[in-house]
PDB file of C-alpha atoms in Angstrom:
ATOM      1  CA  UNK E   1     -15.062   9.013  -2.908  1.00 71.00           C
ATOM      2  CA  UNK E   2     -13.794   5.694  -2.179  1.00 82.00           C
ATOM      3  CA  UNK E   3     -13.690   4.394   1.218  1.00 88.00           C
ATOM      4  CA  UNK E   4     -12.292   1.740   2.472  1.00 92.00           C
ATOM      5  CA  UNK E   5     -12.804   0.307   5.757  1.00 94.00           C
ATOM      6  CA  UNK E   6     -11.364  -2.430   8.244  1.00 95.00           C
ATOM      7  CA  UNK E   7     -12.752  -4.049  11.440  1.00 96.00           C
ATOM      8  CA  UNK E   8     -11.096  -4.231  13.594  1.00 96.00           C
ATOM      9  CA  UNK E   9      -8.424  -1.614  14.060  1.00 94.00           C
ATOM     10  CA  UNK E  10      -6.662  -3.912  16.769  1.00 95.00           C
ATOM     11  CA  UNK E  11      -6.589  -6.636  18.159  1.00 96.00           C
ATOM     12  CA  UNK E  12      -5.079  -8.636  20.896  1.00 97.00           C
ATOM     13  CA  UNK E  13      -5.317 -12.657  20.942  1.00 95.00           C
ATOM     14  CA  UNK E  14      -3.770 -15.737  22.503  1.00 96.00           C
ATOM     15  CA  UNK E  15      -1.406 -18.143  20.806  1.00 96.00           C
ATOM     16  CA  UNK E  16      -3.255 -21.045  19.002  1.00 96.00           C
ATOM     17  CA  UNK E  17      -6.478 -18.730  18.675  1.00 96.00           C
ATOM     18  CA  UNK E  18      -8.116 -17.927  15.485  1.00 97.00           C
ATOM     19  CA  UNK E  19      -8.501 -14.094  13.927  1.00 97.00           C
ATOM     20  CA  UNK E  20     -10.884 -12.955  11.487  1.00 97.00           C
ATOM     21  CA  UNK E  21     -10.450  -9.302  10.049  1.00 97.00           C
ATOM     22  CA  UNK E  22     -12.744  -7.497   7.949  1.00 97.00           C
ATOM     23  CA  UNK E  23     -12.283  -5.246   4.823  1.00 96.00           C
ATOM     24  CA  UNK E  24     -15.326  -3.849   3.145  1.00 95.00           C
ATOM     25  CA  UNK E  25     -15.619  -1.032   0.517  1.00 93.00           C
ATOM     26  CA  UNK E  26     -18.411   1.252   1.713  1.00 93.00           C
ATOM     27  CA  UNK E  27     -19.635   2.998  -1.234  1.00 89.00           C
ATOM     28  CA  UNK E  28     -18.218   1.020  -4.520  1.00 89.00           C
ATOM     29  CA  UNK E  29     -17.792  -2.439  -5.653  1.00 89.00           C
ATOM     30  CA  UNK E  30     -14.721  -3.933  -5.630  1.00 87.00           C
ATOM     31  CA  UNK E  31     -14.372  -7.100  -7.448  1.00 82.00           C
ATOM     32  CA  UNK E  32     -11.001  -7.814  -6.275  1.00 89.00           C
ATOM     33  CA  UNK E  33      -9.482  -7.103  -3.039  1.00 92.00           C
ATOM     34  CA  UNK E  34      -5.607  -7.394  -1.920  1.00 93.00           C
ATOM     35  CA  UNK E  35      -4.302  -8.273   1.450  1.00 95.00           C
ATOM     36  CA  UNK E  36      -0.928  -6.770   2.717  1.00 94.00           C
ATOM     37  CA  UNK E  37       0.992  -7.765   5.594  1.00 95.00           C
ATOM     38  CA  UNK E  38       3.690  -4.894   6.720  1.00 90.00           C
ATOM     39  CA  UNK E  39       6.194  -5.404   9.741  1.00 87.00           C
ATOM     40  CA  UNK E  40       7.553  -2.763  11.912  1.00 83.00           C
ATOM     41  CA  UNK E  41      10.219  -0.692   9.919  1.00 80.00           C
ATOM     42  CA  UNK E  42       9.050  -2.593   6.604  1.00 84.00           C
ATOM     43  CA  UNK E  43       7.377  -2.263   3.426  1.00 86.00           C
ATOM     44  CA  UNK E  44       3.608  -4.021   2.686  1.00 88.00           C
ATOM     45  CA  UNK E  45       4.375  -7.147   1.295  1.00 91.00           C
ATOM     46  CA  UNK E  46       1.535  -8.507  -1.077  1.00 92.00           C
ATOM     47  CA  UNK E  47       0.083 -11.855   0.760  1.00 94.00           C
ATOM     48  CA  UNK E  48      -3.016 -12.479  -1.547  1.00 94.00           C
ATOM     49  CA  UNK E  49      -5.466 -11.263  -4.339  1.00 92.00           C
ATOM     50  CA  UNK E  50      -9.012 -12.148  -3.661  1.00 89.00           C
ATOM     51  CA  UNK E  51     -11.316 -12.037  -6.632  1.00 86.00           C
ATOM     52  CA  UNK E  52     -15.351 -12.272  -5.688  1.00 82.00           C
ATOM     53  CA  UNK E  53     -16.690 -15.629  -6.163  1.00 81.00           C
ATOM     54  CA  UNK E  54     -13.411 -17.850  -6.562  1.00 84.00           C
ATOM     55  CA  UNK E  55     -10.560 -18.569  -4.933  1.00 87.00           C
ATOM     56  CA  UNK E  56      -8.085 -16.207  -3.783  1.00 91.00           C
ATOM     57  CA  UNK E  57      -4.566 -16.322  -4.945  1.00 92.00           C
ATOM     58  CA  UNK E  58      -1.815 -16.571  -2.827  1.00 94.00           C
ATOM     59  CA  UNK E  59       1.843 -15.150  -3.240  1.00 92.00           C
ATOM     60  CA  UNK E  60       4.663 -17.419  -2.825  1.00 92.00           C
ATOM     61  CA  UNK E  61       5.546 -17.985   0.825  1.00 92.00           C
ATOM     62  CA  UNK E  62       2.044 -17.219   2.130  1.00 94.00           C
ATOM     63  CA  UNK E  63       0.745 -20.439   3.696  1.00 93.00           C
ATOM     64  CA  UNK E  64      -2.872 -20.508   2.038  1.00 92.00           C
ATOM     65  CA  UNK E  65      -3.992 -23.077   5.132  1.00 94.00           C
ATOM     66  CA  UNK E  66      -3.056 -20.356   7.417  1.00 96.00           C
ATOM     67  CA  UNK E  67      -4.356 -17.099   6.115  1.00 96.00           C
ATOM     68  CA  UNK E  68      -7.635 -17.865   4.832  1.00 95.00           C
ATOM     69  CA  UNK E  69      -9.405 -15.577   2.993  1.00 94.00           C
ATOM     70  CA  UNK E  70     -12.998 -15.199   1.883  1.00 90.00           C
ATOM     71  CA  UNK E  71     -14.457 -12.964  -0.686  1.00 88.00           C
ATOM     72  CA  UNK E  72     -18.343 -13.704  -0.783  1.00 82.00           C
ATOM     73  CA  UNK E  73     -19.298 -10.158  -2.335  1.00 88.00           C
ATOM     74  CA  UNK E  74     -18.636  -7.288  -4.120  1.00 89.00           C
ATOM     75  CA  UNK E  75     -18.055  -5.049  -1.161  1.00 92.00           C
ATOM     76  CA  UNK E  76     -16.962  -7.865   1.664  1.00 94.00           C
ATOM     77  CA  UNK E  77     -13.586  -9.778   1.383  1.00 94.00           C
ATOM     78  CA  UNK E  78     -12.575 -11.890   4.719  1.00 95.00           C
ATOM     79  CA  UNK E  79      -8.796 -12.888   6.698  1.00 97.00           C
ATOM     80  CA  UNK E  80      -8.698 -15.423   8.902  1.00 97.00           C
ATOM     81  CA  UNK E  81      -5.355 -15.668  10.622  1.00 97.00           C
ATOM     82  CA  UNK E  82      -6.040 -19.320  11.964  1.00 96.00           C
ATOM     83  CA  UNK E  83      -4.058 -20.514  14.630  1.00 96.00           C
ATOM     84  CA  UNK E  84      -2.138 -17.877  15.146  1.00 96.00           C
ATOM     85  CA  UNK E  85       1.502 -17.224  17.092  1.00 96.00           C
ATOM     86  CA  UNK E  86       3.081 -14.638  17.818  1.00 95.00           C
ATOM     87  CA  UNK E  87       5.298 -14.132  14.500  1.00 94.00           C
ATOM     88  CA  UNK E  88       2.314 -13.666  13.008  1.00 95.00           C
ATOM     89  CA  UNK E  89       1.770 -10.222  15.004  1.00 95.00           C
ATOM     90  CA  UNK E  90       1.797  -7.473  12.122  1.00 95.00           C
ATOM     91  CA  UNK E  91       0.219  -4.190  10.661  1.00 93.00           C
ATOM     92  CA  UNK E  92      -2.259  -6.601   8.220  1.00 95.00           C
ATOM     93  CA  UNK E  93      -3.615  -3.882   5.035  1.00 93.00           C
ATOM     94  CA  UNK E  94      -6.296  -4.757   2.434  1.00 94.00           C
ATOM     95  CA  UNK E  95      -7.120  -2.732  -0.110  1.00 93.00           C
ATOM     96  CA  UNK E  96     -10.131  -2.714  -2.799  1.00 91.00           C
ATOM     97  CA  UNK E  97      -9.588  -2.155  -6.734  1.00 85.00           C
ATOM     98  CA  UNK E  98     -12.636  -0.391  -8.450  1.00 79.00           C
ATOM     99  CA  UNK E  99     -13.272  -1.846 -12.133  1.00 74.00           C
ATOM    100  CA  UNK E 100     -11.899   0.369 -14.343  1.00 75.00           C
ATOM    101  CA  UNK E 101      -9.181   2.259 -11.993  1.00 76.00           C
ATOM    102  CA  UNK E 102      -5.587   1.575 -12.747  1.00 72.00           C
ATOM    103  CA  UNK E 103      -6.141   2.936  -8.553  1.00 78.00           C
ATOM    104  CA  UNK E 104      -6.634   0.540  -5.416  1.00 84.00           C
ATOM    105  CA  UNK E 105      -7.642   2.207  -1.926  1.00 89.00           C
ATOM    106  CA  UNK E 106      -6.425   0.851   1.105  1.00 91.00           C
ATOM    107  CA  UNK E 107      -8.205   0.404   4.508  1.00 92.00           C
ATOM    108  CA  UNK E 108      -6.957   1.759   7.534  1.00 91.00           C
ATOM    109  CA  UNK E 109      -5.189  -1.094   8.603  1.00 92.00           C
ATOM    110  CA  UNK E 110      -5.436  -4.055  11.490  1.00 95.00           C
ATOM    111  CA  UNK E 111      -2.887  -3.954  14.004  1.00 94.00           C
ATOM    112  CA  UNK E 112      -2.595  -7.696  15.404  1.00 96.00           C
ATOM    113  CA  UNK E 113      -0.516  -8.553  18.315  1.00 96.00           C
ATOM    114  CA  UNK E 114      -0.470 -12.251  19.035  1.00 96.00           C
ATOM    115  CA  UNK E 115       0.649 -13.062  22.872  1.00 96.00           C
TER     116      UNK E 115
ATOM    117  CA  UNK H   1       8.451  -9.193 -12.270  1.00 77.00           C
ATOM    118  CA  UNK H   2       8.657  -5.300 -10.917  1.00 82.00           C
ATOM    119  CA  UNK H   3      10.941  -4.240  -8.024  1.00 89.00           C
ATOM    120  CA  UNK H   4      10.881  -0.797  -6.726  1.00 94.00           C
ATOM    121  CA  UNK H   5      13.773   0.500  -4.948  1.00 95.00           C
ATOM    122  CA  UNK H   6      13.559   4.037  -3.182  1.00 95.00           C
ATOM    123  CA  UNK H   7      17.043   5.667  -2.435  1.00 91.00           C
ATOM    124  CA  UNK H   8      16.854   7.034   0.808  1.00 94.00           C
ATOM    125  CA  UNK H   9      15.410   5.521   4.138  1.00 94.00           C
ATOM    126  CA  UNK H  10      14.946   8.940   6.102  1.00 96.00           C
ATOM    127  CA  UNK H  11      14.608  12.410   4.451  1.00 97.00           C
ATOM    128  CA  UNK H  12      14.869  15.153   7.298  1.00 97.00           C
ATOM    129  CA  UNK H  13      14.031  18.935   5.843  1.00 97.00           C
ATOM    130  CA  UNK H  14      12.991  22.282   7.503  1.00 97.00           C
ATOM    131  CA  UNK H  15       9.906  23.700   7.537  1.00 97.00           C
ATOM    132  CA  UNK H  16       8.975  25.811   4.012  1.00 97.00           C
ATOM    133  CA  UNK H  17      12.185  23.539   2.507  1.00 98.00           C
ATOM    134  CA  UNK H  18      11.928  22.120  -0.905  1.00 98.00           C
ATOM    135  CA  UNK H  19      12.388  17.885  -1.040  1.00 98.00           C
ATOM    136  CA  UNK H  20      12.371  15.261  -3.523  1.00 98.00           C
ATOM    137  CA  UNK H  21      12.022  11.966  -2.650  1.00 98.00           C
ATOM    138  CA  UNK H  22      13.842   9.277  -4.779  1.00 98.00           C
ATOM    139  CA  UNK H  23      12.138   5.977  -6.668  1.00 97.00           C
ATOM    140  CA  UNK H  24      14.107   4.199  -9.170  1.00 96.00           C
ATOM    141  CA  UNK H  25      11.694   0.891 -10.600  1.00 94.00           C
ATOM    142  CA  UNK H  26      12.599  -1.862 -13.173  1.00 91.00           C
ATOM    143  CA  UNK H  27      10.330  -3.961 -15.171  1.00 85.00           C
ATOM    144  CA  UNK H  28      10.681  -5.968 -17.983  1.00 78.00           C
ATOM    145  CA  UNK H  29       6.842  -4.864 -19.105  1.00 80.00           C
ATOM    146  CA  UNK H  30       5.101  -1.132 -19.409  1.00 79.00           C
ATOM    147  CA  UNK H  31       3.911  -0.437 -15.809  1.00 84.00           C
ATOM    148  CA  UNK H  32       1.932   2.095 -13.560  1.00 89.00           C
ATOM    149  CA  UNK H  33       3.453   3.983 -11.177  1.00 92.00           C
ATOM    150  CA  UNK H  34       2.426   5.568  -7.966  1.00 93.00           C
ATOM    151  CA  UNK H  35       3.107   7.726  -4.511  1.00 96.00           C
ATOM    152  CA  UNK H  36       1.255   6.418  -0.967  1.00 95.00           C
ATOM    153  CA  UNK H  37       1.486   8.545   1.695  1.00 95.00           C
ATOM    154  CA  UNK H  38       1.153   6.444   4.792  1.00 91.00           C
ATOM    155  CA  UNK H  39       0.563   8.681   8.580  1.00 89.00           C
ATOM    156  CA  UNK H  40       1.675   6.752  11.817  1.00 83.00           C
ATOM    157  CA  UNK H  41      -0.810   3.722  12.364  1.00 75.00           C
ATOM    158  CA  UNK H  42      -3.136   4.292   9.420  1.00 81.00           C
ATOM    159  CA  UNK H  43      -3.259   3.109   6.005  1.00 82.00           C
ATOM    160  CA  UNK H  44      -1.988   4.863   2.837  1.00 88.00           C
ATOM    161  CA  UNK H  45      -3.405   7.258   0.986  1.00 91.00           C
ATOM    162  CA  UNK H  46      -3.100   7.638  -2.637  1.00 91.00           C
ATOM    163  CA  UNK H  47      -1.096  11.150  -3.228  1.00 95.00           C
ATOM    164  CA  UNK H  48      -0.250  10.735  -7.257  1.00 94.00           C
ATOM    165  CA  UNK H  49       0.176   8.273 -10.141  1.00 91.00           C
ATOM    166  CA  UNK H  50       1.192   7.841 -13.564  1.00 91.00           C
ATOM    167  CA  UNK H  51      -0.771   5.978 -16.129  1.00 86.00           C
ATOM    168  CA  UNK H  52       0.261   7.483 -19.389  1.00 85.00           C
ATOM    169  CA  UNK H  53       0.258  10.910 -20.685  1.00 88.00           C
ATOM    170  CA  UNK H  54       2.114  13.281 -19.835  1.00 90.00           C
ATOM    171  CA  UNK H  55       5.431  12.546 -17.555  1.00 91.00           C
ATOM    172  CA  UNK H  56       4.737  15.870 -14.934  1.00 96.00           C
ATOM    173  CA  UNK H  57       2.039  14.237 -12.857  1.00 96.00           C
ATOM    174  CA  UNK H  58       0.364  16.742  -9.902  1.00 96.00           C
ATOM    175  CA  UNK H  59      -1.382  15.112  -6.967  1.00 95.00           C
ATOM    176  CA  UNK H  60      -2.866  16.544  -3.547  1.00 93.00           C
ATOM    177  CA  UNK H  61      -1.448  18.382  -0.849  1.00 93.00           C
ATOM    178  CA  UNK H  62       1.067  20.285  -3.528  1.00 96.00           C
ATOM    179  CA  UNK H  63       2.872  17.329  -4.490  1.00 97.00           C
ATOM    180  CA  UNK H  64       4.094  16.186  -8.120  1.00 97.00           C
ATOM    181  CA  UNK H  65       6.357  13.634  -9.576  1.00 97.00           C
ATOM    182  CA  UNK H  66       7.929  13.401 -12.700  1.00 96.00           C
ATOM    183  CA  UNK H  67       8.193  10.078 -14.778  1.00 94.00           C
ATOM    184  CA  UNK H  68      11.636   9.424 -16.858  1.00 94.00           C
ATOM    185  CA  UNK H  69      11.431   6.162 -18.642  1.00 90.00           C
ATOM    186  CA  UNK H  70      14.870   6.509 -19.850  1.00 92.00           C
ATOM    187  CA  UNK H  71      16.066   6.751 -16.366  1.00 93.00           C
ATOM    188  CA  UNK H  72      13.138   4.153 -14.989  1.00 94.00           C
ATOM    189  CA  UNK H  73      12.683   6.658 -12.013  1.00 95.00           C
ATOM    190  CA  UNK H  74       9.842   8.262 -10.967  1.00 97.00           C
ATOM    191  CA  UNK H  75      10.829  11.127  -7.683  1.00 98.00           C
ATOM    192  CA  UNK H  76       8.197  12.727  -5.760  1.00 98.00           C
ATOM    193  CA  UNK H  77       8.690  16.685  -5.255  1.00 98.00           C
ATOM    194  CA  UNK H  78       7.207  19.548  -3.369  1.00 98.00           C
ATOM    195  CA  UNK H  79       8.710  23.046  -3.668  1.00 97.00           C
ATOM    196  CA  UNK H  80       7.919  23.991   0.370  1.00 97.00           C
ATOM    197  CA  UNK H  81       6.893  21.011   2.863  1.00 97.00           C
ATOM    198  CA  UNK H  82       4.764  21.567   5.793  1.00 97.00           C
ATOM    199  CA  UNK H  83       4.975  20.160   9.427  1.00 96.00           C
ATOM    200  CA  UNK H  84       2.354  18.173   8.377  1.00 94.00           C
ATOM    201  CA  UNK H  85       3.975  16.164   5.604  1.00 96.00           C
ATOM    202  CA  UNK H  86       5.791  14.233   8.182  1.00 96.00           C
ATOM    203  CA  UNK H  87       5.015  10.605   7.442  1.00 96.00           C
ATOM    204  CA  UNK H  88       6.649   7.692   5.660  1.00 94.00           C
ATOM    205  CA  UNK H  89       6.054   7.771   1.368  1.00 96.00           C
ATOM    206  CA  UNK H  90       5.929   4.748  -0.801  1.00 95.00           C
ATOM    207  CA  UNK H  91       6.448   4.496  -4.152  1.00 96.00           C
ATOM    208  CA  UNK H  92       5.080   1.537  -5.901  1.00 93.00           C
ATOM    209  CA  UNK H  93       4.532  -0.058  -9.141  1.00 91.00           C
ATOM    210  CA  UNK H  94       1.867  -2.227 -10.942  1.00 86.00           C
ATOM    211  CA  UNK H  95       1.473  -3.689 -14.394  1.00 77.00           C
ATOM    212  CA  UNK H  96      -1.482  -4.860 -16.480  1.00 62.00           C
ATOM    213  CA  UNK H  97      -1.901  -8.134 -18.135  1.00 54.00           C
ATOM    214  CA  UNK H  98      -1.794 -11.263 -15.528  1.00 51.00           C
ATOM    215  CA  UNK H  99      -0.451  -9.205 -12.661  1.00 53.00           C
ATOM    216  CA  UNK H 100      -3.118  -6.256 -13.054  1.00 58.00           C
ATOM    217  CA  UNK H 101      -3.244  -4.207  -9.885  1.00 68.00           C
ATOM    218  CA  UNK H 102      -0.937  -6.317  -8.267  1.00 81.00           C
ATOM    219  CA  UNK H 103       1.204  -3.472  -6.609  1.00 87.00           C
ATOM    220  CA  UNK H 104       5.297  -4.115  -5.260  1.00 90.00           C
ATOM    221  CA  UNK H 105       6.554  -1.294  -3.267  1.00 92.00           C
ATOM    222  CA  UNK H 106       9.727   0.522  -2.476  1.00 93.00           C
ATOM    223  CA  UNK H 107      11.107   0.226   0.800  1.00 92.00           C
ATOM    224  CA  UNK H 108       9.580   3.238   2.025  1.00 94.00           C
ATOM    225  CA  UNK H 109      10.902   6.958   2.959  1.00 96.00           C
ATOM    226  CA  UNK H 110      10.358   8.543   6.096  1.00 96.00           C
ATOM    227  CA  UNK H 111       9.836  12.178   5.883  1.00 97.00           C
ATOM    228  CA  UNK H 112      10.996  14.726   9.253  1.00 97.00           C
ATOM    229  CA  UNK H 113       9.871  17.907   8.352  1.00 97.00           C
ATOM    230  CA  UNK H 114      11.715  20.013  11.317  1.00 96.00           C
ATOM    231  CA  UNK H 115      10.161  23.306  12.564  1.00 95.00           C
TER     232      UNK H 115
END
């Protein structure tokens, strides 16, 4: 299979304070990683592609200061929601691409609420 | 650039009741095509997609989709839904070169299946 797993599931912070979530792929490597962002009642809306070992990329509108992400290995890619309010509460998705699969498989989610 | 644009919102159906669920995609450039299921709170979950080959594509839990490149749609089907099948369905598109695995999604269609 291909799993892909997020940590954590929830959480609950203050304004100002800074969030890291987790997305690893448990039992393949994935040399790039995506991070989705999906509001109540919306569609996932593509923040960033993180490739191992370089920068990520960031789509247009995504505030790369803000969201930073960290992909230090093949099975380990990083979001750090820094100083985050409370429009930044959101259903946050990453998902893992396995070389050679026109397929990506998503994590289970984070659910963030920011008070 | 892709856009994916899914035709209804909400698709209610009775149990053992046939559906198809609507995706209409345009794209200047050949692309992949695909159907996420996506259960309250979780992530999504790969049901089908379309590389190449031939146009009837099956997936898991009994559904298929068909792709029409003359029509640049790509509608999910099952020929008797479950209670279980309640969730919300994305379609979603991706192309190769530059934007490779970069995926843009429909809107998203929540399925009722009613007892």
């Amino acid at each position: 299979g291909a799993v892909v797993s997020q940590h954590p599931s929830w959480v609950i912070c203050k304004s100002g304070t800074s969030v890291k979530i987790e997305c690893r792929s448990l039992d393949f490597q994935a040399t790039t990683m995506f991070w989705y962002r999906q509001f109540p009642k919306q569609s996932l809306m593509l923040m960033a592609t993180s490739n191992e070992g370089s920068k990520a990329t960031y789509e247009q509108g995504v505030e790369k200061d803000k969201f930073l992400i960290n992909h230090a290995s093949l099975t380990l890619s990083t979001l750090t929601v820094t100083s985050a309010h409370p429009e930044d509460s959101s259903f946050y998705i990453c998902s893992a691409h396995r070389w050679g699969e026109e397929t990506q498989y998503f994590g289970p989610g984070t659910r963030l609420l920011v008070l | 650039a892709q856009s994916v644009t899914q035709l209804d919102s909400q698709v209610p159906v009775f149990e053992e009741a046939p559906v198809e669920l609507r995706c209409n995609y345009s794209s200047s450039v050949s692309v992949y095509l695909f159907w996420y299921v996506q259960y309250p709170n979780q992530g999504l979950q790969l049901l089908l997609k379309y590389l190449s080959g031939s146009t009837l594509v099956k997936g898991i839990n009994g559904f298929e989709a068909e792709f029409n490149k003359s029509q640049t749609s790509f509608h999910l089907r099952k020929p008797s839904v479950h209670i279980s099948d309640t969730a919300e369905y994305f379609c979603a598109v991706s192309a190769g070169g530059t934007s490779y695995g970069k995926l843009t999604f429909g809107q998203g269609t929540i399925l009722t299946v009613h007892p």
